XYZ file of N, CA and C in Angstrom:
567
model
N -230.049 86.397 10.453
C -230.297 87.742 10.988
C -231.839 87.967 10.902
N -232.478 88.429 11.970
C -233.745 88.898 12.005
C -233.875 90.438 11.988
N -234.804 91.039 11.223
C -234.984 92.395 11.052
C -236.457 92.740 11.340
N -236.619 93.626 12.277
C -238.106 94.062 12.704
C -238.191 95.588 12.398
N -239.226 95.794 11.709
C -239.592 97.221 11.340
C -240.976 97.400 11.593
N -241.303 98.016 12.821
C -242.674 98.182 13.179
C -243.485 99.302 12.318
N -244.620 99.296 12.189
C -245.351 100.257 11.526
C -245.587 101.466 12.457
N -245.287 102.709 12.255
C -245.370 103.847 13.142
C -246.902 104.117 13.441
N -247.259 104.323 14.779
C -248.532 104.674 15.226
C -248.407 105.448 16.429
N -249.395 106.232 16.793
C -249.379 107.083 17.968
C -249.451 106.177 19.126
N -248.956 106.580 20.259
C -248.991 105.644 21.535
C -248.085 106.261 22.464
N -247.794 105.496 23.550
C -246.825 105.842 24.662
C -245.364 105.722 24.024
N -244.518 106.636 24.376
C -243.125 106.751 23.986
C -242.102 106.897 25.188
N -241.099 106.053 25.123
C -240.147 106.169 26.255
C -238.844 105.525 25.514
N -237.621 105.941 25.828
C -236.437 105.412 25.356
C -235.475 105.620 26.551
N -234.194 104.795 26.444
C -233.173 105.052 27.344
C -232.365 106.226 26.855
N -231.671 106.798 27.814
C -230.924 108.065 27.587
C -229.577 107.719 26.861
N -229.050 108.360 25.909
C -227.985 108.258 25.307
C -226.761 108.483 26.292
N -225.790 107.723 26.277
C -224.625 108.084 27.207
C -223.899 109.325 26.878
N -223.451 110.145 27.765
C -222.531 111.073 27.570
C -221.073 110.676 27.097
N -220.484 111.177 26.058
C -219.386 110.702 25.815
C -218.597 111.806 24.811
N -217.316 111.490 24.527
C -216.602 112.309 23.398
C -217.412 112.357 22.097
N -217.206 113.371 21.409
C -217.839 113.530 20.091
C -216.896 112.711 19.039
N -217.538 112.359 17.918
C -216.665 111.562 16.997
C -215.345 112.331 16.506
N -215.620 113.715 16.383
C -214.485 114.455 15.974
C -213.113 114.409 16.956
N -213.545 113.968 18.121
C -212.507 113.811 19.123
C -211.789 112.435 19.333
N -212.332 111.600 18.447
C -211.869 110.112 18.528
C -211.128 109.776 17.207
N -210.208 108.753 17.388
C -209.439 108.368 16.378
C -210.170 107.429 15.433
N -209.951 107.554 14.051
C -210.686 106.742 13.136
C -210.052 105.292 13.311
N -211.044 104.352 13.361
C -210.619 102.898 13.632
C -209.817 102.389 12.474
N -210.078 102.812 11.197
C -209.240 102.302 10.162
C -207.890 102.665 10.351
N -207.680 103.999 10.861
C -206.289 104.416 10.997
C -205.638 103.567 12.185
N -206.479 103.349 13.304
C -205.867 102.657 14.384
C -205.483 101.237 13.935
N -206.454 100.547 13.150
C -206.130 99.126 12.567
C -204.882 99.027 11.783
N -204.637 100.151 11.043
C -203.471 100.193 10.262
C -202.244 100.366 11.094
N -202.260 101.055 12.052
C -201.194 101.306 13.074
C -200.940 99.937 13.786
N -202.112 99.132 14.327
C -201.977 98.082 14.872
C -201.224 96.998 14.054
N -201.555 96.875 12.744
C -200.982 95.859 11.811
C -199.575 96.106 11.693
N -199.097 97.478 11.636
C -197.498 97.672 11.543
C -196.965 97.279 12.749
N -197.515 97.256 13.991
C -197.001 96.857 15.234
C -196.684 95.416 15.213
N -197.720 94.707 14.899
C -197.722 93.096 15.256
C -197.380 92.494 13.911
N -197.313 93.143 12.794
C -196.924 92.471 11.488
C -197.554 91.040 11.251
N -198.919 91.120 11.103
C -199.656 89.786 11.109
C -199.182 89.035 9.877
N -199.307 87.553 10.029
C -198.999 86.584 8.942
C -200.035 86.761 8.017
N -199.788 86.146 6.858
C -200.717 86.114 5.734
C -202.057 85.532 6.142
N -202.091 84.526 7.085
C -203.381 83.928 7.453
C -204.097 84.856 8.329
N -203.449 85.724 9.099
C -204.068 86.604 9.965
C -204.509 87.957 9.338
N -204.188 88.221 8.130
C -204.408 89.408 7.530
C -205.739 89.604 7.178
N -206.585 88.492 7.120
C -207.962 88.649 6.726
C -208.763 89.230 7.860
N -208.226 89.021 9.126
C -208.923 89.696 10.249
C -208.629 91.142 10.322
N -207.566 91.656 9.784
C -207.266 93.051 9.514
C -208.096 93.657 8.469
N -208.215 92.907 7.428
C -208.949 93.401 6.279
C -210.367 93.569 6.646
N -210.939 92.514 7.333
C -212.382 92.668 7.930
C -212.616 93.818 8.721
N -211.528 94.162 9.561
C -211.532 95.302 10.506
C -211.498 96.686 9.851
N -210.829 96.655 8.786
C -210.739 97.926 8.025
C -211.724 97.862 6.716
N -212.742 98.513 6.972
C -213.795 98.655 6.036
C -213.916 100.159 5.550
N -213.287 100.362 4.498
C -213.178 101.876 4.028
C -214.441 102.612 3.758
N -215.613 101.857 3.657
C -216.755 102.523 3.317
C -217.471 102.931 4.485
N -217.001 102.440 5.665
C -217.611 102.786 7.096
C -216.634 103.572 7.822
N -217.010 104.664 8.422
C -216.223 105.460 9.341
C -216.633 105.061 10.825
N -215.762 104.352 11.452
C -216.001 104.001 12.933
C -214.955 104.732 13.787
N -215.371 105.166 14.939
C -214.510 105.920 15.871
C -214.847 105.437 17.272
N -214.158 104.560 17.940
C -214.181 104.021 19.186
C -213.984 105.151 20.254
N -214.979 105.292 21.190
C -214.776 106.346 22.255
C -213.515 105.886 23.090
N -213.361 104.783 23.434
C -212.421 104.123 24.408
C -211.999 102.850 23.704
N -211.004 102.865 22.754
C -210.743 101.680 21.886
C -210.301 100.595 22.824
N -210.587 99.330 22.421
C -210.098 98.152 23.160
C -208.723 97.894 22.712
N -207.777 97.542 23.801
C -206.500 97.170 23.418
C -206.383 95.729 22.974
N -206.261 95.502 21.700
C -206.271 94.186 21.140
C -204.960 93.526 21.083
N -203.801 94.332 21.388
C -202.446 93.701 21.430
C -202.201 93.149 22.981
N -202.481 93.986 23.837
C -202.312 93.624 25.212
C -203.614 93.569 25.959
N -204.589 92.684 25.711
C -205.970 92.814 26.255
C -205.931 92.450 27.779
N -206.746 93.141 28.510
C -206.860 92.853 29.933
C -208.488 92.874 30.226
N -208.892 92.093 31.236
C -210.260 91.898 31.484
C -210.863 93.394 31.698
N -211.942 93.734 31.026
C -212.496 95.100 31.195
C -214.021 94.923 31.403
N -214.740 95.916 31.824
C -216.234 95.906 31.784
C -216.760 95.904 30.352
N -217.501 94.962 29.969
C -217.904 94.761 28.544
C -218.850 95.841 28.042
N -218.361 97.019 27.825
C -219.088 98.000 27.336
C -218.208 98.787 26.242
N -218.831 99.171 25.066
C -218.292 99.900 24.158
C -219.160 101.024 23.624
N -218.534 102.189 23.346
C -219.218 103.259 22.631
C -218.439 103.534 21.285
N -219.165 103.345 20.199
C -218.541 103.613 18.889
C -219.235 104.486 18.136
N -218.783 105.619 17.547
C -219.543 106.422 16.575
C -219.417 105.809 15.205
N -220.338 105.645 14.447
C -220.463 105.111 13.032
C -221.210 105.887 12.143
N -220.644 105.825 10.884
C -221.389 106.491 9.728
C -220.863 105.946 8.411
N -221.411 106.050 7.362
C -220.736 105.873 6.069
C -219.637 106.789 5.816
N -218.576 106.438 5.126
C -217.485 107.240 4.815
C -217.918 108.455 3.769
N -218.786 107.998 2.872
C -219.447 108.863 1.764
C -220.650 109.111 2.001
N -221.268 110.211 1.374
C -222.637 110.664 1.437
C -223.452 109.741 0.719
N -224.590 109.374 1.245
C -225.618 108.595 0.586
C -226.395 109.352 -0.260
N -226.441 109.253 -1.588
C -227.126 110.239 -2.476
C -228.707 110.260 -2.207
N -229.215 108.925 -2.144
C -230.644 108.771 -1.950
C -231.012 108.809 -0.495
N -231.222 110.168 0.061
C -231.438 110.355 1.457
C -232.876 109.749 1.975
N -233.743 109.590 0.986
C -235.139 109.235 1.310
C -235.360 107.682 1.193
N -234.305 107.003 0.773
C -234.524 105.529 0.689
C -234.204 105.019 2.158
N -235.288 104.795 2.852
C -235.180 104.221 4.197
C -234.561 102.831 4.215
N -234.994 102.046 3.220
C -234.545 100.622 3.259
C -233.016 100.479 2.934
N -232.450 101.429 2.172
C -231.112 101.589 1.953
C -230.320 101.807 3.263
N -230.771 102.888 3.923
C -230.115 103.380 5.261
C -230.215 102.113 6.215
N -231.379 101.512 6.146
C -231.578 100.396 7.230
C -230.585 99.154 6.800
N -230.495 98.908 5.647
C -229.685 97.832 5.162
C -228.226 98.001 5.529
N -227.589 99.260 5.345
C -226.446 99.604 5.644
C -226.009 99.478 7.190
N -227.133 99.988 8.022
C -227.046 99.985 9.359
C -226.882 98.367 9.865
N -227.919 97.638 9.177
C -227.999 96.189 9.602
C -226.620 95.482 9.402
N -225.920 96.057 8.274
C -224.556 95.422 7.985
C -223.461 95.846 8.989
N -223.449 97.067 9.368
C -222.393 97.581 10.298
C -222.770 97.244 11.817
N -223.884 96.904 12.006
C -224.426 96.478 13.343
C -223.709 95.263 13.891
N -223.156 94.423 13.001
C -222.333 93.200 13.390
C -220.926 93.498 13.839
N -220.493 94.632 13.496
C -219.066 95.050 13.899
C -218.861 95.379 15.363
N -217.964 94.746 15.987
C -217.572 95.087 17.429
C -218.444 94.213 18.493
N -219.434 93.477 18.073
C -220.357 92.910 19.011
C -219.442 91.806 19.595
N -218.791 90.798 18.731
C -218.006 89.869 19.532
C -216.833 90.365 20.340
N -216.277 91.422 19.791
C -215.158 91.960 20.711
C -215.670 92.504 22.080
N -216.851 92.966 22.046
C -217.480 93.363 23.371
C -217.687 92.110 24.358
N -218.097 91.002 23.863
C -218.354 89.743 24.547
C -216.970 89.196 25.151
N -215.919 89.567 24.504
C -214.546 88.955 24.903
C -213.980 89.841 26.012
N -214.448 91.076 26.136
C -213.863 92.141 26.980
C -213.759 91.647 28.476
N -214.757 90.929 29.112
C -214.533 90.597 30.508
C -213.541 89.474 30.716
N -213.179 88.793 29.628
C -212.180 87.672 29.687
C -210.696 88.191 29.398
N -210.497 89.419 28.962
C -209.325 89.882 28.532
C -208.624 89.075 27.350
N -209.625 88.734 26.340
C -209.193 88.026 25.194
C -209.406 89.046 23.980
N -208.507 89.014 23.002
C -208.479 89.909 21.887
C -209.216 89.140 20.841
N -209.876 89.902 19.959
C -210.571 89.298 18.754
C -209.424 88.677 17.864
N -208.209 89.201 18.019
C -207.090 88.628 17.101
C -206.476 87.391 17.670
N -207.015 86.894 18.761
C -206.525 85.618 19.474
C -206.570 84.402 18.409
N -205.442 83.812 18.219
C -205.237 82.844 17.124
C -206.136 81.516 17.535
N -206.464 81.415 18.844
C -207.099 80.143 19.290
C -208.684 80.375 19.233
N -209.138 81.729 19.056
C -210.550 82.132 19.114
C -211.227 81.597 17.777
N -212.348 80.984 18.046
C -213.239 80.433 16.952
C -214.470 81.272 17.160
N -214.613 82.524 16.472
C -215.873 83.345 16.479
C -216.831 83.095 15.490
N -218.141 83.143 15.838
C -219.183 83.192 14.796
C -220.427 83.813 15.299
N -221.186 84.608 14.517
C -222.465 85.085 14.853
C -223.528 83.971 14.832
N -224.242 83.696 15.915
C -225.233 82.623 15.927
C -226.616 83.100 15.632
N -226.877 84.373 16.145
C -228.104 84.889 16.046
C -228.104 86.380 16.224
N -228.609 87.118 15.181
C -228.310 88.659 15.325
C -229.702 89.109 14.940
N -230.231 90.032 15.649
C -231.564 90.620 15.577
C -231.459 92.175 15.450
N -232.017 92.869 14.667
C -232.081 94.357 14.718
C -233.574 94.956 14.695
N -233.810 95.796 15.552
C -235.087 96.493 15.509
C -234.856 97.952 15.149
N -235.689 98.421 14.081
C -235.514 99.860 13.602
C -236.770 100.468 14.385
N -236.442 101.672 15.101
C -237.460 102.315 15.895
C -237.904 103.565 15.152
N -237.021 104.073 14.387
C -237.349 105.417 13.666
C -236.558 105.603 12.527
N -236.844 106.426 11.607
C -235.895 106.759 10.524
C -234.699 107.622 10.993
N -233.621 107.399 10.185
C -232.376 107.855 10.436
C -231.602 107.953 9.100
N -230.460 108.770 9.057
C -229.483 108.878 8.072
C -228.259 108.142 8.388
N -227.821 107.225 7.721
C -226.622 106.547 8.134
C -225.340 107.228 7.690
N -225.348 108.258 6.856
C -224.171 109.039 6.497
C -224.048 110.208 7.607
N -224.697 110.170 8.540
C -224.490 111.134 9.644
C -224.132 110.329 10.892
N -223.412 110.808 11.791
C -222.885 110.187 13.041
C -224.114 109.521 13.826
N -223.871 108.241 14.110
C -224.837 107.522 15.102
C -223.790 106.982 16.208
N -224.266 106.965 17.391
C -223.440 106.414 18.473
C -223.998 105.033 18.696
N -223.153 104.038 18.583
C -223.450 102.524 18.929
C -222.948 102.165 20.285
N -223.965 102.088 21.161
C -223.546 101.591 22.440
C -223.847 100.019 22.678
N -222.764 99.403 23.014
C -222.702 97.846 23.251
C -222.390 97.514 24.583
N -223.280 96.568 25.106
C -223.033 95.958 26.359
C -223.263 94.376 26.307
N -222.385 93.719 26.971
C -222.412 92.235 26.924
C -223.196 91.919 28.274
N -224.116 91.195 28.241
C -225.025 90.888 29.354
C -224.468 89.537 30.048
N -223.995 88.683 29.155
C -223.688 87.273 29.847
C -222.638 86.592 28.664
N -221.761 85.930 29.267
C -220.975 84.876 28.513
C -221.049 83.506 29.261
N -220.918 82.419 28.439
C -220.988 81.212 29.151
C -221.260 80.058 28.083
N -220.717 78.882 28.302
C -220.916 77.725 27.267
C -220.339 78.084 25.961
N -219.254 78.973 25.925
C -218.642 79.213 24.768
C -219.470 80.270 23.874
N -220.273 81.047 24.543
C -221.258 81.953 23.885
C -221.235 83.347 24.568
N -221.421 84.342 23.837
C -221.720 85.764 24.486
C -223.011 86.349 23.998
N -223.583 87.045 24.855
C -224.986 87.726 24.487
C -224.680 89.217 24.653
N -224.883 89.965 23.665
C -224.423 91.470 23.493
C -225.566 92.086 23.042
N -225.935 93.252 23.598
C -227.023 94.058 23.012
C -226.536 95.520 22.699
N -227.063 96.173 21.693
C -226.631 97.465 21.374
C -227.729 98.399 20.943
N -227.387 99.634 21.115
C -228.332 100.763 20.869
C -227.634 101.767 20.001
N -228.409 102.216 18.890
C -227.941 103.266 17.981
C -228.733 104.433 18.362
N -227.904 105.505 18.521
C -228.458 106.826 18.914
C -228.085 107.938 17.825
N -228.972 108.778 17.353
C -228.558 110.001 16.635
C -227.820 110.908 17.674
N -227.085 111.819 16.968
C -226.469 112.894 17.958
C -227.474 113.556 18.857
N -228.663 113.752 18.406
C -229.590 114.357 19.305
C -230.005 113.649 20.404
N -229.691 112.469 20.466
C -230.035 111.477 21.562
C -231.190 110.468 21.301
N -231.779 110.614 20.028
C -232.933 109.875 19.688
C -232.415 108.334 19.341
N -233.039 107.412 20.002
C -232.774 106.009 19.872
C -233.415 105.661 18.422
N -232.671 105.133 17.570
C -233.242 104.792 16.218
C -233.281 103.291 16.050
N -232.439 102.556 16.602
C -232.418 101.162 16.322
C -231.702 100.382 17.494
N -232.154 99.146 17.825
C -231.533 98.337 18.857
C -231.165 97.001 18.311
N -230.012 96.390 18.691
C -229.664 94.980 18.330
C -229.402 94.155 19.517
N -229.307 92.721 19.247
C -229.003 91.839 20.137
C -228.339 90.716 19.400
N -227.186 90.080 19.939
C -226.571 89.108 19.244
C -226.051 88.031 20.220
N -226.240 86.748 19.841
C -225.634 85.678 20.516
C -224.461 85.195 19.578
N -223.232 85.268 20.153
C -222.121 84.825 19.322
C -221.378 83.610 19.922
N -220.765 82.884 19.152
C -219.948 81.827 19.511
C -218.583 82.310 19.744
N -217.955 82.075 20.826
C -216.565 82.560 21.220
C -215.809 81.394 21.787
N -215.624 80.334 20.975
C -214.865 79.140 21.429
C -213.529 79.366 21.323
N -212.665 78.883 22.393
C -211.267 78.900 22.597
C -210.866 77.437 22.193
N -210.056 77.347 21.000
C -209.645 76.020 20.613
C -208.308 75.627 21.335
N -208.172 74.452 21.790
C -207.024 74.037 22.432
C -205.866 73.793 21.507
């Protein structure tokens, strides 16, 4: 993982616009959704680790339009996901702590976005996924225990790899971080 933190200075400023979407209060909690999915498909012991990784209690994630992991169909590879820590961070002024937590959660859902145009679920037993290269740029300070919108778009897949970029926005629309990841998405025969 590469992390880039530029030194603030005066200069020209521009950013992309935050997409219009449902607010997090109007979206289902992803932990609850994964719990429901695990009851539907009753995963084997070897598959339970995927569900355990998907359910991180310390992070509250809410997909605006959740991907159907049980009956996947080819879709435009875009996701909007509201994210924040489940509990308040006591040290509001520890910028590095907030950046570290955001770097951790920035890896979630990137691979699933790359799989969307192929109609393949992250739960596919033949899938061999791995993060090959992940970079995050921090543009501005933010608080990770307040809602951030994570916009994910896959730009290309090929040669068993997917390239996905992401943007983190505060509710106000301010872009605070950007990510890009190349991931392995090999289908074993």
